[in-house]
PDB file of C-alpha atoms in Angstrom:
ATOM      1  CA  MET L   1      -0.282  -0.309   0.037  1.00 79.00           C
ATOM      2  CA  LYS L   2       1.389   3.236  -0.927  1.00 91.00           C
ATOM      3  CA  PRO L   3       1.647   5.973   2.049  1.00 96.00           C
ATOM      4  CA  LEU L   4      -0.440   8.573   1.802  1.00 98.00           C
ATOM      5  CA  GLY L   5       1.643  11.907   1.601  1.00 99.00           C
ATOM      6  CA  LEU L   6       1.926  13.988   4.394  1.00 99.00           C
ATOM      7  CA  GLY L   7       1.476  18.133   4.870  1.00 99.00           C
ATOM      8  CA  ILE L   8       2.351  19.616   7.705  1.00 99.00           C
ATOM      9  CA  LEU L   9       0.440  23.682   8.909  1.00 99.00           C
ATOM     10  CA  GLY L  10       2.295  25.122  11.473  1.00 99.00           C
ATOM     11  CA  LEU L  11       5.377  25.060  13.682  1.00 98.00           C
ATOM     12  CA  HIS L  12       4.876  27.629  16.353  1.00 98.00           C
ATOM     13  CA  HIS L  13       3.904  24.195  18.735  1.00 96.00           C
ATOM     14  CA  GLN L  14       4.952  22.056  20.920  1.00 94.00           C
ATOM     15  CA  HIS L  15       4.000  18.616  19.126  1.00 95.00           C
ATOM     16  CA  PRO L  16       5.816  18.740  16.058  1.00 96.00           C
ATOM     17  CA  ARG L  17       8.744  17.401  17.017  1.00 95.00           C
ATOM     18  CA  TRP L  18       6.868  15.682  19.296  1.00 93.00           C
ATOM     19  CA  TYR L  19       5.295  13.606  16.849  1.00 93.00           C
ATOM     20  CA  ASN L  20       8.438  13.323  14.775  1.00 94.00           C
ATOM     21  CA  PRO L  21       9.591   9.823  15.767  1.00 94.00           C
ATOM     22  CA  LEU L  22       5.610   8.852  15.561  1.00 92.00           C
ATOM     23  CA  TRP L  23       6.259   9.314  11.810  1.00 93.00           C
ATOM     24  CA  SER L  24       8.865   6.614  11.184  1.00 91.00           C
ATOM     25  CA  HIS L  25       5.972   4.195  13.538  1.00 94.00           C
ATOM     26  CA  LEU L  26       3.528   4.607  10.914  1.00 94.00           C
ATOM     27  CA  PRO L  27       4.603   3.610   7.819  1.00 93.00           C
ATOM     28  CA  GLN L  28       1.183   4.748   6.372  1.00 95.00           C
ATOM     29  CA  TYR L  29       1.890   8.015   6.063  1.00 97.00           C
ATOM     30  CA  LYS L  30       4.668  10.106   5.012  1.00 98.00           C
ATOM     31  CA  PRO L  31       5.988  12.896   5.556  1.00 98.00           C
ATOM     32  CA  LEU L  32       6.799  14.972   2.763  1.00 99.00           C
ATOM     33  CA  ALA L  33       6.384  19.008   3.519  1.00 99.00           C
ATOM     34  CA  MET L  34       5.374  21.616   5.692  1.00 99.00           C
ATOM     35  CA  ALA L  35       4.532  25.329   6.007  1.00 99.00           C
ATOM     36  CA  ASP L  36       4.525  27.979   8.833  1.00 99.00           C
ATOM     37  CA  ALA L  37       4.429  32.099   7.902  1.00 98.00           C
ATOM     38  CA  ASP L  38       7.487  32.779   9.186  1.00 98.00           C
ATOM     39  CA  GLU L  39      10.654  32.027   7.009  1.00 98.00           C
ATOM     40  CA  LYS L  40      13.603  32.418   8.917  1.00 98.00           C
ATOM     41  CA  PHE L  41      11.420  29.843  11.670  1.00 98.00           C
ATOM     42  CA  LEU L  42      10.851  27.529   9.160  1.00 98.00           C
ATOM     43  CA  ALA L  43      13.900  27.122   7.542  1.00 98.00           C
ATOM     44  CA  ASP L  44      15.694  26.628  10.539  1.00 98.00           C
ATOM     45  CA  GLN L  45      13.490  23.880  11.717  1.00 97.00           C
ATOM     46  CA  ASN L  46      14.087  22.070   8.512  1.00 98.00           C
ATOM     47  CA  GLU L  47      17.972  21.254   9.509  1.00 97.00           C
ATOM     48  CA  PHE L  48      16.103  19.290  11.946  1.00 96.00           C
ATOM     49  CA  PHE L  49      13.115  18.287   9.466  1.00 97.00           C
ATOM     50  CA  LYS L  50      14.406  18.578   5.753  1.00 98.00           C
ATOM     51  CA  LEU L  51      11.093  18.461   3.932  1.00 98.00           C
ATOM     52  CA  ASP L  52       9.935  20.906   1.290  1.00 99.00           C
ATOM     53  CA  THR L  53       8.594  23.867   2.547  1.00 99.00           C
ATOM     54  CA  TYR L  54       6.583  26.842   2.262  1.00 99.00           C
ATOM     55  CA  THR L  55       5.168  30.232   4.068  1.00 99.00           C
ATOM     56  CA  ASP L  56       2.286  29.963   2.321  1.00 99.00           C
ATOM     57  CA  TYR L  57       0.069  26.649   3.341  1.00 99.00           C
ATOM     58  CA  ASN L  58      -1.877  26.862   0.316  1.00 99.00           C
ATOM     59  CA  LYS L  59       1.063  26.065  -1.771  1.00 99.00           C
ATOM     60  CA  VAL L  60       1.489  22.431   0.373  1.00 99.00           C
ATOM     61  CA  LEU L  61      -2.580  21.838  -0.376  1.00 99.00           C
ATOM     62  CA  GLN L  62      -2.120  22.475  -4.068  1.00 99.00           C
ATOM     63  CA  ARG L  63       0.712  19.635  -4.421  1.00 99.00           C
ATOM     64  CA  ASP L  64      -1.079  15.952  -6.260  1.00 98.00           C
ATOM     65  CA  ASP L  65       1.313  13.893  -3.729  1.00 98.00           C
ATOM     66  CA  ILE L  66      -0.614  14.744  -0.435  1.00 99.00           C
ATOM     67  CA  ASP L  67      -3.438  13.434   1.027  1.00 99.00           C
ATOM     68  CA  VAL L  68      -3.441  14.902   4.594  1.00 99.00           C
ATOM     69  CA  VAL L  69      -2.763  17.528   6.138  1.00 99.00           C
ATOM     70  CA  ILE L  70      -1.786  18.233  10.173  1.00 99.00           C
ATOM     71  CA  ILE L  71      -2.653  21.410  10.908  1.00 99.00           C
ATOM     72  CA  TRP L  72      -0.800  22.940  14.388  1.00 98.00           C
ATOM     73  CA  LEU L  73      -1.415  26.649  13.553  1.00 98.00           C
ATOM     74  CA  PRO L  74      -3.310  29.178  16.333  1.00 98.00           C
ATOM     75  CA  HIS L  75      -6.245  27.893  17.475  1.00 98.00           C
ATOM     76  CA  SER L  76      -7.971  30.826  15.499  1.00 98.00           C
ATOM     77  CA  GLU L  77      -6.753  29.986  12.412  1.00 98.00           C
ATOM     78  CA  MET L  78      -7.727  26.476  12.144  1.00 99.00           C
ATOM     79  CA  PRO L  79     -11.275  26.470  11.246  1.00 99.00           C
ATOM     80  CA  ALA L  80     -10.258  28.480   7.348  1.00 99.00           C
ATOM     81  CA  ALA L  81      -6.858  26.296   7.340  1.00 99.00           C
ATOM     82  CA  VAL L  82      -9.458  22.729   7.926  1.00 99.00           C
ATOM     83  CA  ALA L  83     -11.849  24.591   5.285  1.00 99.00           C
ATOM     84  CA  ALA L  84      -8.892  24.683   2.886  1.00 99.00           C
ATOM     85  CA  ALA L  85      -7.538  21.640   3.607  1.00 99.00           C
ATOM     86  CA  ALA L  86     -11.271  19.668   2.305  1.00 99.00           C
ATOM     87  CA  LYS L  87     -11.817  22.690  -0.566  1.00 99.00           C
ATOM     88  CA  ALA L  88      -8.373  21.101  -1.798  1.00 99.00           C
ATOM     89  CA  GLY L  89      -9.373  17.636  -1.442  1.00 99.00           C
ATOM     90  CA  LYS L  90      -7.151  17.211   1.851  1.00 99.00           C
ATOM     91  CA  HIS L  91      -7.716  14.070   4.542  1.00 99.00           C
ATOM     92  CA  VAL L  92      -7.456  16.630   8.057  1.00 99.00           C
ATOM     93  CA  ILE L  93      -5.667  15.922  10.934  1.00 98.00           C
ATOM     94  CA  VAL L  94      -6.331  18.993  12.828  1.00 98.00           C
ATOM     95  CA  GLU L  95      -4.867  19.265  17.051  1.00 98.00           C
ATOM     96  CA  LYS L  96      -7.736  19.597  19.595  1.00 97.00           C
ATOM     97  CA  PRO L  97      -8.940  21.664  20.769  1.00 97.00           C
ATOM     98  CA  CYS L  98      -9.503  22.828  17.170  1.00 98.00           C
ATOM     99  CA  ALA L  99     -10.961  26.835  17.678  1.00 98.00           C
ATOM    100  CA  ALA L 100      -9.940  29.552  19.349  1.00 98.00           C
ATOM    101  CA  ASN L 101     -14.244  30.043  20.532  1.00 96.00           C
ATOM    102  CA  LEU L 102     -17.517  27.573  19.609  1.00 95.00           C
ATOM    103  CA  ALA L 103     -18.506  29.867  16.595  1.00 98.00           C
ATOM    104  CA  GLY L 104     -14.695  28.504  15.658  1.00 98.00           C
ATOM    105  CA  ALA L 105     -16.061  24.508  16.512  1.00 97.00           C
ATOM    106  CA  LYS L 106     -19.016  25.017  14.807  1.00 98.00           C
ATOM    107  CA  ALA L 107     -17.091  25.892  11.515  1.00 99.00           C
ATOM    108  CA  ILE L 108     -15.725  23.077  11.666  1.00 99.00           C
ATOM    109  CA  ALA L 109     -18.572  20.572  11.875  1.00 98.00           C
ATOM    110  CA  ALA L 110     -20.130  22.867   8.879  1.00 99.00           C
ATOM    111  CA  THR L 111     -16.830  21.905   6.975  1.00 99.00           C
ATOM    112  CA  ALA L 112     -17.119  17.676   8.125  1.00 98.00           C
ATOM    113  CA  ALA L 113     -21.062  18.135   6.566  1.00 98.00           C
ATOM    114  CA  GLU L 114     -20.036  20.317   3.395  1.00 99.00           C
ATOM    115  CA  TYR L 115     -16.889  18.058   2.626  1.00 99.00           C
ATOM    116  CA  PRO L 116     -18.354  14.270   3.443  1.00 98.00           C
ATOM    117  CA  ASP L 117     -16.119  12.391   1.976  1.00 98.00           C
ATOM    118  CA  ILE L 118     -13.173  13.834   3.253  1.00 99.00           C
ATOM    119  CA  ARG L 119     -12.096  12.291   7.048  1.00 98.00           C
ATOM    120  CA  ILE L 120     -11.490  15.331   9.441  1.00 99.00           C
ATOM    121  CA  SER L 121     -10.157  14.393  12.494  1.00 97.00           C
ATOM    122  CA  ALA L 122      -8.677  15.422  16.149  1.00 97.00           C
ATOM    123  CA  PRO L 123      -6.052  13.505  18.366  1.00 93.00           C
ATOM    124  CA  TYR L 124      -7.794  12.993  21.477  1.00 96.00           C
ATOM    125  CA  CYS L 125      -4.988  10.374  22.326  1.00 93.00           C
ATOM    126  CA  TRP L 126      -6.765   9.360  25.372  1.00 96.00           C
ATOM    127  CA  ARG L 127      -9.759   6.861  23.412  1.00 96.00           C
ATOM    128  CA  THR L 128      -7.500   4.508  22.459  1.00 94.00           C
ATOM    129  CA  HIS L 129      -4.928   4.113  24.789  1.00 95.00           C
ATOM    130  CA  PRO L 130      -4.549   0.341  25.718  1.00 94.00           C
ATOM    131  CA  ALA L 131      -5.931   0.847  29.899  1.00 96.00           C
ATOM    132  CA  SER L 132      -8.932   2.921  27.706  1.00 97.00           C
ATOM    133  CA  GLU L 133      -9.915  -0.259  25.729  1.00 96.00           C
ATOM    134  CA  LYS L 134      -9.890  -1.921  29.191  1.00 97.00           C
ATOM    135  CA  ILE L 135     -11.885   0.513  30.709  1.00 98.00           C
ATOM    136  CA  ARG L 136     -14.510   0.429  28.010  1.00 97.00           C
ATOM    137  CA  GLY L 137     -14.850  -3.062  28.261  1.00 97.00           C
ATOM    138  CA  PHE L 138     -15.733  -2.968  32.036  1.00 97.00           C
ATOM    139  CA  LEU L 139     -18.182  -0.372  31.497  1.00 98.00           C
ATOM    140  CA  ALA L 140     -20.024  -2.829  28.704  1.00 97.00           C
ATOM    141  CA  GLU L 141     -19.667  -5.962  31.381  1.00 97.00           C
ATOM    142  CA  GLY L 142     -21.885  -3.540  33.817  1.00 97.00           C
ATOM    143  CA  LEU L 143     -18.417  -4.190  36.251  1.00 98.00           C
ATOM    144  CA  LEU L 144     -19.489   0.008  37.682  1.00 98.00           C
ATOM    145  CA  GLY L 145     -23.329  -0.185  36.899  1.00 98.00           C
ATOM    146  CA  PRO L 146     -24.790   2.992  36.121  1.00 97.00           C
ATOM    147  CA  VAL L 147     -22.013   5.898  36.026  1.00 98.00           C
ATOM    148  CA  ASN L 148     -22.934   8.363  38.676  1.00 98.00           C
ATOM    149  CA  ALA L 149     -19.681  10.493  38.987  1.00 99.00           C
ATOM    150  CA  VAL L 150     -16.388  10.810  37.013  1.00 99.00           C
ATOM    151  CA  GLU L 151     -13.566  13.039  37.901  1.00 99.00           C
ATOM    152  CA  ALA L 152     -10.111  14.030  35.892  1.00 99.00           C
ATOM    153  CA  ARG L 153      -7.162  15.321  36.315  1.00 98.00           C
ATOM    154  CA  LEU L 154      -4.774  17.020  34.061  1.00 98.00           C
ATOM    155  CA  ASN L 155      -2.080  19.060  35.228  1.00 97.00           C
ATOM    156  CA  ALA L 156       0.986  20.165  33.255  1.00 96.00           C
ATOM    157  CA  GLY L 157       4.287  21.949  34.423  1.00 94.00           C
ATOM    158  CA  GLY L 158       4.228  26.256  33.923  1.00 94.00           C
ATOM    159  CA  ALA L 159       2.920  28.441  31.083  1.00 94.00           C
ATOM    160  CA  TRP L 160       7.287  28.439  30.188  1.00 94.00           C
ATOM    161  CA  ARG L 161       6.990  25.502  28.787  1.00 94.00           C
ATOM    162  CA  TYR L 162       5.271  27.240  25.348  1.00 95.00           C
ATOM    163  CA  VAL L 163       8.371  30.002  25.585  1.00 96.00           C
ATOM    164  CA  ARG L 164      10.513  27.795  25.419  1.00 95.00           C
ATOM    165  CA  ASP L 165       8.636  25.553  22.464  1.00 95.00           C
ATOM    166  CA  ASN L 166       8.462  28.963  20.660  1.00 95.00           C
ATOM    167  CA  SER L 167       4.366  29.305  20.941  1.00 96.00           C
ATOM    168  CA  LEU L 168       3.825  33.057  22.734  1.00 96.00           C
ATOM    169  CA  TRP L 169       0.208  32.690  21.128  1.00 97.00           C
ATOM    170  CA  MET L 170      -0.835  29.617  23.510  1.00 96.00           C
ATOM    171  CA  LEU L 171       0.184  32.356  26.229  1.00 97.00           C
ATOM    172  CA  LYS L 172      -2.903  34.833  24.542  1.00 96.00           C
ATOM    173  CA  SER L 173      -6.681  33.963  25.695  1.00 95.00           C
ATOM    174  CA  SER L 174      -8.060  35.477  22.486  1.00 96.00           C
ATOM    175  CA  GLU L 175      -6.670  31.358  21.388  1.00 96.00           C
ATOM    176  CA  GLY L 176      -9.297  30.258  23.538  1.00 91.00           C
ATOM    177  CA  GLY L 177      -7.918  30.759  27.093  1.00 86.00           C
ATOM    178  CA  GLY L 178      -5.287  28.727  29.012  1.00 94.00           C
ATOM    179  CA  PRO L 179      -4.933  24.624  30.532  1.00 97.00           C
ATOM    180  CA  MET L 180      -9.071  24.321  30.467  1.00 97.00           C
ATOM    181  CA  TRP L 181      -9.492  25.267  26.807  1.00 96.00           C
ATOM    182  CA  ASN L 182      -5.990  23.541  25.865  1.00 96.00           C
ATOM    183  CA  LEU L 183      -6.125  20.208  28.036  1.00 97.00           C
ATOM    184  CA  GLY L 184      -9.425  20.054  29.978  1.00 97.00           C
ATOM    185  CA  VAL L 185     -10.826  19.075  26.415  1.00 97.00           C
ATOM    186  CA  HIS L 186      -9.217  15.834  26.484  1.00 97.00           C
ATOM    187  CA  TRP L 187     -11.506  15.232  29.554  1.00 98.00           C
ATOM    188  CA  VAL L 188     -14.089  16.330  28.583  1.00 97.00           C
ATOM    189  CA  ASP L 189     -14.053  14.228  25.211  1.00 97.00           C
ATOM    190  CA  TYR L 190     -13.054  11.240  27.324  1.00 98.00           C
ATOM    191  CA  PHE L 191     -16.233  11.094  29.447  1.00 98.00           C
ATOM    192  CA  ARG L 192     -18.603  11.581  26.287  1.00 97.00           C
ATOM    193  CA  TYR L 193     -16.930   9.097  24.069  1.00 97.00           C
ATOM    194  CA  MET L 194     -16.886   6.731  27.266  1.00 97.00           C
ATOM    195  CA  THR L 195     -20.143   7.104  28.756  1.00 97.00           C
ATOM    196  CA  GLY L 196     -22.082   8.351  26.225  1.00 96.00           C
ATOM    197  CA  LYS L 197     -23.244  11.663  28.505  1.00 97.00           C
ATOM    198  CA  GLU L 198     -24.191  15.132  26.994  1.00 97.00           C
ATOM    199  CA  VAL L 199     -23.098  18.252  29.693  1.00 97.00           C
ATOM    200  CA  GLN L 200     -25.534  20.123  30.430  1.00 98.00           C
ATOM    201  CA  SER L 201     -23.709  22.768  32.220  1.00 98.00           C
ATOM    202  CA  VAL L 202     -21.444  23.274  34.033  1.00 98.00           C
ATOM    203  CA  CYS L 203     -19.491  25.674  36.668  1.00 98.00           C
ATOM    204  CA  GLY L 204     -15.911  26.703  37.135  1.00 97.00           C
ATOM    205  CA  PHE L 205     -12.760  28.864  38.518  1.00 97.00           C
ATOM    206  CA  VAL L 206     -10.144  30.445  37.543  1.00 97.00           C
ATOM    207  CA  THR L 207      -6.989  31.860  39.409  1.00 96.00           C
ATOM    208  CA  LYS L 208      -4.478  34.620  37.604  1.00 93.00           C
ATOM    209  CA  PRO L 209      -0.930  34.007  35.986  1.00 94.00           C
ATOM    210  CA  VAL L 210       1.803  34.812  38.428  1.00 92.00           C
ATOM    211  CA  GLY L 211       5.128  35.459  37.197  1.00 92.00           C
ATOM    212  CA  GLN L 212       6.479  35.151  34.573  1.00 93.00           C
ATOM    213  CA  PRO L 213       6.522  34.723  31.413  1.00 95.00           C
ATOM    214  CA  ALA L 214       3.787  37.854  30.506  1.00 95.00           C
ATOM    215  CA  ARG L 215       0.535  35.589  29.753  1.00 96.00           C
ATOM    216  CA  ASP L 216      -3.653  36.490  30.259  1.00 95.00           C
ATOM    217  CA  ILE L 217      -5.289  32.590  30.394  1.00 96.00           C
ATOM    218  CA  GLU L 218      -4.860  31.022  33.845  1.00 96.00           C
ATOM    219  CA  ASP L 219      -2.576  28.923  35.679  1.00 96.00           C
ATOM    220  CA  ASN L 220      -4.939  26.910  37.534  1.00 98.00           C
ATOM    221  CA  SER L 221      -9.167  25.864  36.441  1.00 98.00           C
ATOM    222  CA  GLN L 222     -11.412  23.870  38.098  1.00 98.00           C
ATOM    223  CA  ALA L 223     -14.848  23.075  36.671  1.00 98.00           C
ATOM    224  CA  VAL L 224     -17.979  21.067  38.103  1.00 99.00           C
ATOM    225  CA  LEU L 225     -20.043  19.429  35.058  1.00 98.00           C
ATOM    226  CA  LYS L 226     -23.770  18.581  35.064  1.00 99.00           C
ATOM    227  CA  PHE L 227     -24.430  15.863  32.412  1.00 98.00           C
ATOM    228  CA  THR L 228     -28.176  15.603  31.198  1.00 98.00           C
ATOM    229  CA  ASP L 229     -28.716  12.251  32.868  1.00 98.00           C
ATOM    230  CA  GLY L 230     -28.367  14.167  37.293  1.00 98.00           C
ATOM    231  CA  SER L 231     -24.677  12.594  37.287  1.00 98.00           C
ATOM    232  CA  VAL L 232     -21.253  14.958  38.134  1.00 99.00           C
ATOM    233  CA  GLY L 233     -18.073  15.596  36.955  1.00 99.00           C
ATOM    234  CA  ILE L 234     -15.117  17.064  38.026  1.00 99.00           C
ATOM    235  CA  LEU L 235     -12.121  18.974  36.605  1.00 99.00           C
ATOM    236  CA  ASP L 236      -8.755  19.894  37.815  1.00 99.00           C
ATOM    237  CA  ILE L 237      -6.646  21.361  34.957  1.00 98.00           C
ATOM    238  CA  SER L 238      -3.321  23.228  35.110  1.00 98.00           C
ATOM    239  CA  TYR L 239      -0.731  24.397  34.021  1.00 97.00           C
ATOM    240  CA  SER L 240       1.400  24.512  37.893  1.00 94.00           C
ATOM    241  CA  LEU L 241       3.590  21.939  38.251  1.00 94.00           C
ATOM    242  CA  PRO L 242       7.085  22.398  38.830  1.00 93.00           C
ATOM    243  CA  ASP L 243       9.841  20.508  36.549  1.00 89.00           C
ATOM    244  CA  SER L 244      10.510  18.648  39.692  1.00 92.00           C
ATOM    245  CA  TYR L 245       7.524  16.504  40.036  1.00 91.00           C
ATOM    246  CA  PRO L 246       7.746  12.773  38.986  1.00 86.00           C
ATOM    247  CA  GLY L 247       6.838  12.016  34.884  1.00 84.00           C
ATOM    248  CA  LYS L 248       6.125  16.089  34.459  1.00 88.00           C
ATOM    249  CA  ARG L 249       2.751  15.368  34.608  1.00 93.00           C
ATOM    250  CA  ASP L 250      -0.601  14.503  37.155  1.00 95.00           C
ATOM    251  CA  ILE L 251      -3.129  12.614  35.356  1.00 96.00           C
ATOM    252  CA  PHE L 252      -5.601  11.310  37.063  1.00 97.00           C
ATOM    253  CA  VAL L 253      -9.123   9.760  35.956  1.00 98.00           C
ATOM    254  CA  SER L 254     -11.385   8.309  38.115  1.00 98.00           C
ATOM    255  CA  MET L 255     -15.827   6.716  37.077  1.00 99.00           C
ATOM    256  CA  ARG L 256     -17.568   6.011  40.349  1.00 98.00           C
ATOM    257  CA  GLY L 257     -20.634   3.712  39.432  1.00 98.00           C
ATOM    258  CA  GLN L 258     -23.580   2.131  41.850  1.00 98.00           C
ATOM    259  CA  ILE L 259     -22.008  -1.071  42.231  1.00 98.00           C
ATOM    260  CA  GLY L 260     -18.069  -0.037  41.686  1.00 98.00           C
ATOM    261  CA  ASP L 261     -15.364   2.056  41.291  1.00 98.00           C
ATOM    262  CA  ILE L 262     -12.471   2.361  38.561  1.00 98.00           C
ATOM    263  CA  SER L 263      -9.484   5.637  38.746  1.00 98.00           C
ATOM    264  CA  TRP L 264      -6.540   5.124  36.987  1.00 98.00           C
ATOM    265  CA  ALA L 265      -3.217   7.190  36.816  1.00 96.00           C
ATOM    266  CA  PRO L 266      -1.640   6.834  33.457  1.00 92.00           C
ATOM    267  CA  ALA L 267       1.562   6.778  32.328  1.00 86.00           C
ATOM    268  CA  TRP L 268       3.777   9.761  31.521  1.00 83.00           C
ATOM    269  CA  GLN L 269       7.247   9.894  30.853  1.00 78.00           C
ATOM    270  CA  GLY L 270       8.599   6.825  32.483  1.00 75.00           C
ATOM    271  CA  VAL L 271       6.508   6.933  35.651  1.00 77.00           C
ATOM    272  CA  ARG L 272       4.026   3.306  35.522  1.00 85.00           C
ATOM    273  CA  ASP L 273       0.430   2.971  34.728  1.00 91.00           C
ATOM    274  CA  GLU L 274      -1.921   2.008  37.815  1.00 94.00           C
ATOM    275  CA  MET L 275      -5.319   1.054  37.407  1.00 97.00           C
ATOM    276  CA  LEU L 276      -7.977  -0.623  40.375  1.00 98.00           C
ATOM    277  CA  LEU L 277     -11.303  -1.415  40.438  1.00 97.00           C
ATOM    278  CA  VAL L 278     -13.401  -1.966  42.739  1.00 98.00           C
ATOM    279  CA  SER L 279     -16.764  -3.687  41.747  1.00 98.00           C
ATOM    280  CA  GLU L 280     -19.650  -5.443  43.239  1.00 97.00           C
ATOM    281  CA  HIS L 281     -20.700  -7.184  40.451  1.00 96.00           C
ATOM    282  CA  PRO L 282     -21.718 -10.481  40.939  1.00 94.00           C
ATOM    283  CA  SER L 283     -19.347 -11.496  38.336  1.00 91.00           C
ATOM    284  CA  VAL L 284     -16.388 -10.740  40.673  1.00 87.00           C
ATOM    285  CA  GLY L 285     -14.807 -12.207  43.125  1.00 69.00           C
TER     286      GLY L 285
END
C-alpha cells in the first residue's frame, strides 16, 4: 500500500517535534512538506525535519502528492485551514482544541458536513490508550453499574514551556484560554466517548497568572459538570507543576458507579500506569 503523503501546517507549536518519531512507526504516512509563515523559523526548523518548505500553506494544499494534512496553527486560524484543506480534497488531522471559540468549532463541523468524503479528525489520544479499551470493557460488562460521577486531572508544567517551544500565541486568552481550553478538552471528550453522556451545565473557577512569562490566561482551572442524566463530574486542569514533579504530569481519571469504581493514573515519561477496579458485580470475586 502506498503511504499517504503528509503535509504539516504550522510549526509554532510543541507537537511537530513531539510527533516526529511516530512517523517511523506509522508507515501509512510519509511526511513530505511543511508550511509556516515565519520564513526564518521555517528554515531553522527544517534543519531537523528536512522536508519541502513553504511560507504559504496553500502551496502545500496544491500538491497532488499530499493526501492528508496535520494542522498545528494557532487555534483561531485552525477553522479556516481546515476549510481550505477540505476544499483542496485533503484529509485533515487538526490538533485539539481545534478552534479558539464555539463559533470556530461549529465552522469545522460545517466543513465536515459540506465535504462528507473528507475525513476530519482530532487526535484525542486517550480514547485509544490500551487502558481505555479495558475500561470500556468493564463498563460494557456492567462492572460499575450506572455511572454517577466522574473525575479527572491533567496538570502540566508552567506556561514557560510555550516560550521554550516557540508557541507564544498559546499565552493569549484570544486563542481560547489556558489549560482548561487546551488540555481540559481531553477529558470532556473522554467522558463523552466512554459513557455516552452529554454535558448539560458547568460551573468553573480559575486563578490569575503569577510570575513570568507575561500572559493573560489562567494558571489553574477547576470545573464542576452536570450531565443530562443527572450525573456529575469534576475537572482539575492546570499549568502549575514544578519541573521536578515525577513524570512531568499529574494525570488521573476516575469513574464511580452504583456498584463499582475505577481509577486510573496513566503513565507519562517513565511513570507506570496504575489502575484500580473495585466492583460488587456478581461476576467479580
